Amino acid sequence: AAGSLVCLDDFEKYAYGKLDRNALDYYRSGANDELSLRDNRAAFGRYRFRPRFLQKDVSKRDLTTRIQGQPVDFPVGIAPTAMQRMAHPDGEVATGRAAAAMKTCMILSTIATSSIEEVAQASPEGLRWFQLYIYRDREVTKELVRRAERSGYKALVLTVDTPMFGRRLADTRNKFTLPPHLRMANFKQADYKSDGVKGSKESGLSEYAASLFNPSLKWTDVRWLKQFTKLPVIVKGILTGEDAVEAVRTGVDGIVVSNHGARQLDGVPATIDVLPEVVRAVNGQCEVYLDGGVRTGTDVLKALALGAKAVFIGRPALYGLAYDGEAGVKTILQILRDELSLAMALAGCASLSDINSSLVVHQSYYLHPKL
Ligand code: HOC
């Protein structure tokens, strides 16, 4: 198969044939009717480029940037996705190594099948952020933060869109379970309450989530986290200008425009459609990132033009893992880096600072040409 897989969609198709139903449905699914899942991808196709020619020498492109002050070779990182050892025995350790080799950022999920420490030790040189929920049990939350700090993670990514667990129909039908040889590596068995995930009448995860998640959280709890840690706090899951303003007021260091891979509230907009509203509201007061539906270098370029400092990929990394562990994830990142570099040349951009909002318009612009 190797040579015939040339784009991210090829790896997705390959993974569909390789992963077992329990894992594939868990990774692939969105919530309910999957309206937002489809829209995350389709929306990128509704934007058009306005390339400029002969303005810049584009024979070499500089894709380097900094996120939260840390250098990366290109503005595409790995979003947090749970339970990666279902895709490959090396799971999050392989993903961390691939991100480090490609000199970009990996966000490790709390709900990982490799621990905070294992991932850090396997790629000590890599840039790692840690995704966090504020759990019902504050001691569990505090301990996770302390462990991430001790292991050299450079930021906390607080997911705010999960007061309760979204309804994923396939997981319910499959009665999703974590395979018996795997474990939630960041939790002590006592906190993990494994019975919920391993054999339940519904989706095991949704029962487990109900025991952990705290639907009474407010912005004051984000302040609590800010005071508790010296690490930058980035909130993930913002979908409106109003919440972006609230986030900035709370003093966050970054925002990920995300709809949780369309796995929470079905019917929310595609993240690329929301990005301009959030960027406007934030008005440069913190960095804004995006995840959701990114599959090509031109998707990345569109997001950067609309104001994202960087983007993150979730499912494509899982499909790369399923294909060939660390090497598979590395290939996924290489493809996106090379596609972005080419798209920049074709759009007339020699560096990321040449990319701005005049490069992209919504396709409706061409229904009423202004030029
Ligand atoms: C506590 C169990 O974000 C998803 C992930 C995992 C959520 C953890 C639930 O499936 O969308």
Short mmCIF file of C-alpha atoms and ligand atoms in Angstrom, two decimals:
data_model
loop_
_atom_site.label_atom_id
_atom_site.label_comp_id
_atom_site.label_asym_id
_atom_site.label_seq_id
_atom_site.Cartn_x
_atom_site.Cartn_y
_atom_site.Cartn_z
CA ALA A 1 0.00 0.00 0.00
CA ALA A 2 2.80 2.42 1.02
CA GLY A 3 3.45 4.31 -2.25
CA SER A 4 -0.20 4.60 -3.17
CA LEU A 5 -1.16 6.56 -0.05
CA VAL A 6 -0.46 10.15 -1.02
CA CYS A 7 -2.99 12.28 0.84
CA LEU A 8 -4.72 12.18 4.22
CA ASP A 9 -7.93 10.77 2.75
CA ASP A 10 -5.95 7.76 1.48
CA PHE A 11 -4.79 7.00 5.01
CA GLU A 12 -8.34 7.34 6.29
CA LYS A 13 -9.59 4.79 3.76
CA TYR A 14 -6.75 2.45 4.67
CA ALA A 15 -7.51 2.74 8.39
CA TYR A 16 -11.20 1.97 7.80
CA GLY A 17 -10.12 -1.44 6.51
CA LYS A 18 -7.72 -2.09 9.35
CA LEU A 19 -9.29 -0.92 12.61
CA ASP A 20 -11.85 -3.07 14.39
CA ARG A 21 -15.42 -1.79 14.59
CA ASN A 22 -15.30 -0.75 18.25
CA ALA A 23 -12.23 1.45 17.71
CA LEU A 24 -13.07 2.73 14.23
CA ASP A 25 -16.59 3.81 15.17
CA TYR A 26 -15.27 5.52 18.30
CA TYR A 27 -12.65 7.49 16.36
CA ARG A 28 -14.75 8.18 13.28
CA SER A 29 -18.11 9.15 14.81
CA GLY A 30 -19.59 12.53 15.40
CA ALA A 31 -22.61 13.23 17.56
CA ASN A 32 -26.15 12.30 16.52
CA ASP A 33 -26.82 12.89 12.80
CA GLU A 34 -23.22 14.02 12.23
CA LEU A 35 -24.31 17.29 10.60
CA SER A 36 -21.41 19.16 12.12
CA LEU A 37 -19.00 16.33 11.36
CA ARG A 38 -19.74 16.62 7.65
CA ASP A 39 -19.77 20.40 7.79
CA ASN A 40 -16.33 20.66 9.41
CA ARG A 41 -14.87 19.30 6.22
CA ALA A 42 -17.33 20.67 3.68
CA ALA A 43 -16.94 24.22 4.99
CA PHE A 44 -13.30 24.41 3.94
CA GLY A 45 -14.54 23.85 0.38
CA ARG A 46 -16.65 27.00 0.59
CA TYR A 47 -13.63 29.31 0.79
CA ARG A 48 -11.64 30.47 -2.21
CA PHE A 49 -8.13 31.86 -2.56
CA ARG A 50 -7.18 35.19 -4.07
CA PRO A 51 -3.54 34.44 -4.91
CA ARG A 52 -1.11 37.27 -5.67
CA PHE A 53 1.66 36.66 -8.18
CA LEU A 54 5.11 38.20 -8.76
CA GLN A 55 5.04 40.08 -5.46
CA LYS A 56 7.40 37.78 -3.54
CA ASP A 57 10.21 35.41 -4.34
CA VAL A 58 8.55 32.12 -3.39
CA SER A 59 11.39 29.80 -4.37
CA LYS A 60 11.85 29.05 -0.64
CA ARG A 61 9.12 29.12 1.96
CA ASP A 62 9.56 29.68 5.68
CA LEU A 63 6.87 27.78 7.62
CA THR A 64 8.38 28.25 11.07
CA THR A 65 6.50 30.03 13.80
CA ARG A 66 6.06 30.18 17.59
CA ILE A 67 3.06 29.05 19.59
CA GLN A 68 2.88 30.17 23.21
CA GLY A 69 6.44 31.36 22.67
CA GLN A 70 7.72 27.91 21.65
CA PRO A 71 9.26 27.36 18.19
CA VAL A 72 7.70 24.88 15.76
CA ASP A 73 8.82 24.02 12.20
CA PHE A 74 5.33 24.46 10.75
CA PRO A 75 1.93 25.50 12.12
CA VAL A 76 0.25 22.08 12.28
CA GLY A 77 0.14 20.18 15.57
CA ILE A 78 -1.61 17.09 16.90
CA ALA A 79 -4.95 17.60 18.65
CA PRO A 80 -5.75 15.56 21.75
CA THR A 81 -7.59 12.34 20.94
CA ALA A 82 -8.35 9.66 23.48
CA MET A 83 -7.20 6.04 23.74
CA GLN A 84 -4.67 5.95 20.89
CA ARG A 85 -3.43 2.44 21.69
CA MET A 86 -6.62 1.15 20.09
CA ALA A 87 -5.08 2.32 16.79
CA HIS A 88 -1.55 1.01 17.37
CA PRO A 89 0.23 -0.74 20.27
CA ASP A 90 2.56 2.26 20.74
CA GLY A 91 -0.35 4.73 20.86
CA GLU A 92 0.41 8.17 22.29
CA VAL A 93 4.12 7.34 22.67
CA ALA A 94 4.38 6.94 18.88
CA THR A 95 2.38 10.13 18.26
CA GLY A 96 4.63 12.06 20.63
CA ARG A 97 7.75 10.76 18.93
CA ALA A 98 6.41 11.64 15.48
CA ALA A 99 5.51 15.18 16.55
CA ALA A 100 8.95 15.62 18.13
CA ALA A 101 10.70 14.31 15.01
CA MET A 102 8.73 16.76 12.90
CA LYS A 103 9.42 19.59 15.38
CA THR A 104 5.82 20.37 16.07
CA CYS A 105 3.46 20.20 19.04
CA MET A 106 1.51 17.24 20.38
CA ILE A 107 -1.40 17.75 22.76
CA LEU A 108 -1.74 14.68 24.97
CA SER A 109 -5.28 13.75 26.00
CA THR A 110 -6.05 13.12 29.66
CA ILE A 111 -7.99 10.07 28.46
CA ALA A 112 -4.83 8.49 27.11
CA THR A 113 -3.70 4.90 27.08
CA SER A 114 -0.08 6.03 27.67
CA SER A 115 0.72 8.10 30.72
CA ILE A 116 1.88 11.71 30.94
CA GLU A 117 5.30 10.45 32.05
CA GLU A 118 5.67 7.69 29.43
CA VAL A 119 5.01 10.11 26.57
CA ALA A 120 7.40 12.70 28.01
CA GLN A 121 10.19 10.16 28.54
CA ALA A 122 9.82 8.74 25.03
CA SER A 123 10.38 12.12 23.35
CA PRO A 124 11.91 14.47 25.92
CA GLU A 125 12.92 17.00 23.26
CA GLY A 126 9.37 17.34 21.90
CA LEU A 127 6.96 20.20 22.48
CA ARG A 128 4.02 18.79 24.43
CA TRP A 129 0.85 20.39 25.78
CA PHE A 130 -1.53 18.56 28.10
CA GLN A 131 -5.30 18.48 27.56
CA LEU A 132 -7.31 18.65 30.75
CA TYR A 133 -10.85 18.54 32.04
CA ILE A 134 -11.72 20.04 35.42
CA TYR A 135 -13.15 16.92 37.02
CA ARG A 136 -15.67 16.62 39.81
CA ASP A 137 -12.75 15.61 41.99
CA ARG A 138 -10.40 18.62 42.27
CA GLU A 139 -7.65 16.52 43.82
CA VAL A 140 -7.56 14.31 40.70
CA THR A 141 -7.46 17.46 38.55
CA LYS A 142 -4.67 19.06 40.60
CA GLU A 143 -2.57 15.92 40.52
CA LEU A 144 -2.82 15.72 36.71
CA VAL A 145 -1.70 19.35 36.43
CA ARG A 146 1.26 18.79 38.76
CA ARG A 147 2.31 15.69 36.81
CA ALA A 148 2.13 17.58 33.50
CA GLU A 149 4.21 20.41 34.98
CA ARG A 150 6.82 18.01 36.37
CA SER A 151 7.07 16.19 33.03
CA GLY A 152 7.82 19.36 31.07
CA TYR A 153 4.50 19.95 29.28
CA LYS A 154 4.45 23.57 28.18
CA ALA A 155 0.75 24.44 28.34
CA LEU A 156 -2.59 23.17 29.61
CA VAL A 157 -5.43 22.86 27.12
CA LEU A 158 -8.68 22.97 29.04
CA THR A 159 -11.64 21.45 27.19
CA VAL A 160 -14.75 23.53 27.95
CA ASP A 161 -17.35 21.98 25.65
CA THR A 162 -17.96 18.81 27.64
CA PRO A 163 -20.24 19.47 30.63
CA MET A 164 -21.75 16.15 29.62
CA PHE A 165 -20.80 13.56 27.07
CA GLY A 166 -22.14 13.92 23.52
CA ARG A 167 -24.42 11.26 22.07
CA ARG A 168 -22.52 9.06 19.61
CA LEU A 169 -24.94 6.55 18.18
CA ALA A 170 -22.42 4.02 16.89
CA ASP A 171 -20.74 3.76 20.30
CA THR A 172 -24.09 3.17 21.90
CA ARG A 173 -24.96 0.49 19.36
CA ASN A 174 -21.55 -1.14 19.79
CA LYS A 175 -21.69 -0.81 23.60
CA PHE A 176 -18.22 0.69 23.28
CA THR A 177 -15.61 -0.80 25.58
CA LEU A 178 -11.93 -0.13 26.07
CA PRO A 179 -10.20 -3.37 25.03
CA PRO A 180 -9.26 -5.38 28.13
CA HIS A 181 -5.48 -5.15 27.56
CA LEU A 182 -5.58 -1.33 27.64
CA ARG A 183 -6.06 1.11 30.50
CA MET A 184 -6.63 4.78 31.14
CA ALA A 185 -2.98 5.33 31.90
CA ASN A 186 -3.29 8.71 33.63
CA PHE A 187 -5.62 7.47 36.35
CA LYS A 188 -5.09 5.34 39.37
CA GLN A 189 -7.34 2.30 39.23
CA ALA A 190 -9.36 3.69 42.16
CA ASP A 191 -10.12 6.97 40.35
CA TYR A 192 -10.60 5.27 37.03
CA LYS A 193 -13.61 3.17 38.08
CA SER A 194 -12.91 0.85 35.20
CA ASP A 195 -16.19 -1.04 35.48
CA GLY A 196 -17.95 1.79 33.64
CA VAL A 197 -15.81 1.50 30.54
CA LYS A 198 -15.42 -2.23 30.51
CA GLY A 199 -18.84 -3.62 29.96
CA SER A 200 -21.93 -1.52 30.26
CA LYS A 201 -25.37 -1.47 28.79
CA GLU A 202 -24.81 1.73 26.78
CA SER A 203 -21.57 3.26 25.49
CA GLY A 204 -19.17 2.48 28.32
CA LEU A 205 -17.55 5.87 27.88
CA SER A 206 -20.69 7.87 28.31
CA GLU A 207 -21.31 6.25 31.71
CA TYR A 208 -17.70 6.76 32.69
CA ALA A 209 -17.81 10.39 31.58
CA ALA A 210 -20.92 11.01 33.67
CA SER A 211 -19.02 9.91 36.75
CA LEU A 212 -16.10 12.27 36.04
CA PHE A 213 -17.37 15.39 34.29
CA ASN A 214 -18.74 18.32 36.18
CA PRO A 215 -21.65 20.07 34.46
CA SER A 216 -21.66 22.86 37.05
CA LEU A 217 -18.34 24.37 35.90
CA LYS A 218 -18.20 28.14 35.24
CA TRP A 219 -15.58 30.67 34.14
CA THR A 220 -14.61 31.12 37.82
CA ASP A 221 -13.28 27.54 37.68
CA VAL A 222 -11.01 28.53 34.79
CA ARG A 223 -9.73 31.34 37.06
CA TRP A 224 -9.12 28.71 39.74
CA LEU A 225 -6.98 26.74 37.28
CA LYS A 226 -5.10 29.87 36.18
CA GLN A 227 -4.20 30.63 39.79
CA PHE A 228 -3.24 27.06 40.48
CA THR A 229 -0.66 26.70 37.65
CA LYS A 230 2.13 28.76 36.15
CA LEU A 231 1.62 27.09 32.76
CA PRO A 232 -0.25 28.95 30.02
CA VAL A 233 -3.93 27.97 30.00
CA ILE A 234 -5.57 27.54 26.59
CA VAL A 235 -9.31 26.91 26.37
CA LYS A 236 -10.52 24.48 23.72
CA GLY A 237 -14.06 24.41 22.40
CA ILE A 238 -14.92 28.10 21.91
CA LEU A 239 -17.51 28.67 19.17
CA THR A 240 -18.74 32.25 19.63
CA GLY A 241 -17.30 35.74 19.83
CA GLU A 242 -19.07 36.20 23.18
CA ASP A 243 -17.30 33.24 24.78
CA ALA A 244 -14.01 34.35 23.23
CA VAL A 245 -14.42 37.74 24.95
CA GLU A 246 -15.18 35.93 28.22
CA ALA A 247 -12.09 33.77 27.79
CA VAL A 248 -9.89 36.82 27.23
CA ARG A 249 -11.46 38.53 30.27
CA THR A 250 -10.62 35.43 32.30
CA GLY A 251 -7.01 35.83 31.27
CA VAL A 252 -6.51 32.74 29.13
CA ASP A 253 -3.37 32.49 27.03
CA GLY A 254 -4.97 30.94 23.97
CA ILE A 255 -8.20 29.70 22.43
CA VAL A 256 -8.77 26.64 20.26
CA VAL A 257 -11.77 27.16 18.02
CA SER A 258 -13.05 23.59 18.14
CA ASN A 259 -16.30 21.67 18.18
CA HIS A 260 -14.62 18.61 19.68
CA GLY A 261 -14.40 16.88 16.32
CA ALA A 262 -18.20 17.42 16.04
CA ARG A 263 -18.66 14.87 18.85
CA GLN A 264 -20.57 17.03 21.33
CA LEU A 265 -23.47 19.27 20.23
CA ASP A 266 -24.57 18.28 16.73
CA GLY A 267 -25.67 21.31 14.71
CA VAL A 268 -22.89 23.67 15.74
CA PRO A 269 -21.12 25.38 12.86
CA ALA A 270 -17.97 24.22 11.15
CA THR A 271 -14.92 25.55 12.96
CA ILE A 272 -13.53 27.34 9.89
CA ASP A 273 -16.83 29.29 9.67
CA VAL A 274 -16.54 30.36 13.32
CA LEU A 275 -12.88 31.32 13.20
CA PRO A 276 -13.28 34.90 11.83
CA GLU A 277 -15.84 35.78 14.53
CA VAL A 278 -13.52 34.56 17.30
CA VAL A 279 -10.46 36.23 15.82
CA ARG A 280 -12.36 39.53 15.60
CA ALA A 281 -13.57 39.25 19.20
CA VAL A 282 -10.12 38.37 20.56
CA ASN A 283 -8.56 41.31 18.73
CA GLY A 284 -5.00 40.06 19.15
CA GLN A 285 -5.19 39.60 22.93
CA CYS A 286 -4.30 35.90 22.80
CA GLU A 287 -3.38 33.32 20.19
CA VAL A 288 -6.23 31.59 18.37
CA TYR A 289 -5.90 28.06 16.98
CA LEU A 290 -8.34 25.78 15.15
CA ASP A 291 -9.10 22.11 14.89
CA GLY A 292 -11.83 20.25 13.01
CA GLY A 293 -11.93 19.03 9.42
CA VAL A 294 -8.34 19.92 8.45
CA ARG A 295 -7.23 17.40 5.81
CA THR A 296 -5.10 19.30 3.29
CA GLY A 297 -2.42 21.97 3.10
CA THR A 298 -4.94 24.29 1.48
CA ASP A 299 -7.23 23.82 4.51
CA VAL A 300 -4.33 24.88 6.70
CA LEU A 301 -3.63 27.91 4.52
CA LYS A 302 -7.29 28.97 4.68
CA ALA A 303 -7.30 28.74 8.48
CA LEU A 304 -4.08 30.75 8.75
CA ALA A 305 -5.46 33.39 6.39
CA LEU A 306 -8.60 33.68 8.51
CA GLY A 307 -6.49 34.33 11.60
CA ALA A 308 -5.42 31.03 13.18
CA LYS A 309 -1.87 31.01 14.54
CA ALA A 310 -1.76 27.22 14.04
CA VAL A 311 -4.11 24.31 13.42
CA PHE A 312 -4.34 20.86 15.00
CA ILE A 313 -5.31 17.53 13.45
CA GLY A 314 -7.11 14.80 15.40
CA ARG A 315 -8.47 11.87 13.39
CA PRO A 316 -5.80 11.99 10.64
CA ALA A 317 -3.11 11.28 13.23
CA LEU A 318 -5.10 8.27 14.44
CA TYR A 319 -5.33 6.98 10.87
CA GLY A 320 -1.57 7.47 10.45
CA LEU A 321 -1.05 5.54 13.69
CA ALA A 322 -3.27 2.72 12.44
CA TYR A 323 -1.25 2.60 9.23
CA ASP A 324 2.23 2.38 10.73
CA GLY A 325 2.60 3.78 14.25
CA GLU A 326 5.17 6.56 14.63
CA ALA A 327 6.18 6.42 10.94
CA GLY A 328 2.54 6.71 9.88
CA VAL A 329 1.92 9.82 12.00
CA LYS A 330 5.15 11.32 10.72
CA THR A 331 4.03 10.76 7.14
CA ILE A 332 0.70 12.47 7.84
CA LEU A 333 2.53 15.51 9.24
CA GLN A 334 5.00 15.55 6.33
CA ILE A 335 2.18 15.49 3.79
CA LEU A 336 0.46 18.44 5.45
CA ARG A 337 3.71 20.38 5.78
CA ASP A 338 4.61 19.82 2.12
CA GLU A 339 1.09 20.59 0.91
CA LEU A 340 1.07 23.81 2.92
CA SER A 341 4.46 24.80 1.54
CA LEU A 342 3.29 24.23 -2.03
CA ALA A 343 0.00 26.05 -1.45
CA MET A 344 1.92 29.03 -0.06
CA ALA A 345 4.11 29.18 -3.16
CA LEU A 346 1.07 28.97 -5.43
CA ALA A 347 -0.66 31.71 -3.43
CA GLY A 348 2.38 34.00 -3.50
CA CYS A 349 3.47 33.66 0.15
CA ALA A 350 7.13 33.21 1.10
CA SER A 351 6.54 33.11 4.85
CA LEU A 352 3.64 32.82 7.26
CA SER A 353 3.72 36.60 7.77
CA ASP A 354 2.73 37.01 4.10
CA ILE A 355 -0.55 35.20 4.78
CA ASN A 356 -3.43 37.53 5.63
CA SER A 357 -7.19 37.82 5.37
CA SER A 358 -7.11 39.23 1.83
CA LEU A 359 -5.95 35.81 0.61
CA VAL A 360 -9.27 34.09 1.28
CA VAL A 361 -12.92 34.89 0.61
CA HIS A 362 -16.12 32.96 1.06
CA GLN A 363 -17.22 31.49 -2.27
CA SER A 364 -20.33 33.71 -2.25
CA TYR A 365 -18.00 36.64 -2.99
CA TYR A 366 -17.87 35.46 -6.60
CA LEU A 367 -21.63 35.48 -6.98
CA HIS A 368 -21.44 39.29 -6.85
CA PRO A 369 -17.98 40.15 -8.16
CA LYS A 370 -16.72 43.43 -6.78
CA LEU A 371 -13.68 43.63 -9.02
C1 HOC B 1 -14.10 10.49 30.54
C2 HOC B 1 -14.40 9.77 29.32
O1 HOC B 1 -12.75 13.66 24.12
C3 HOC B 1 -14.10 12.02 23.04
C4 HOC B 1 -12.95 12.33 23.94
C5 HOC B 1 -12.94 11.58 25.22
C6 HOC B 1 -13.90 11.99 26.25
C7 HOC B 1 -13.62 11.25 27.52
C8 HOC B 1 -14.76 10.59 28.13
O2 HOC B 1 -14.47 10.85 22.91
O3 HOC B 1 -14.61 12.92 22.41
#
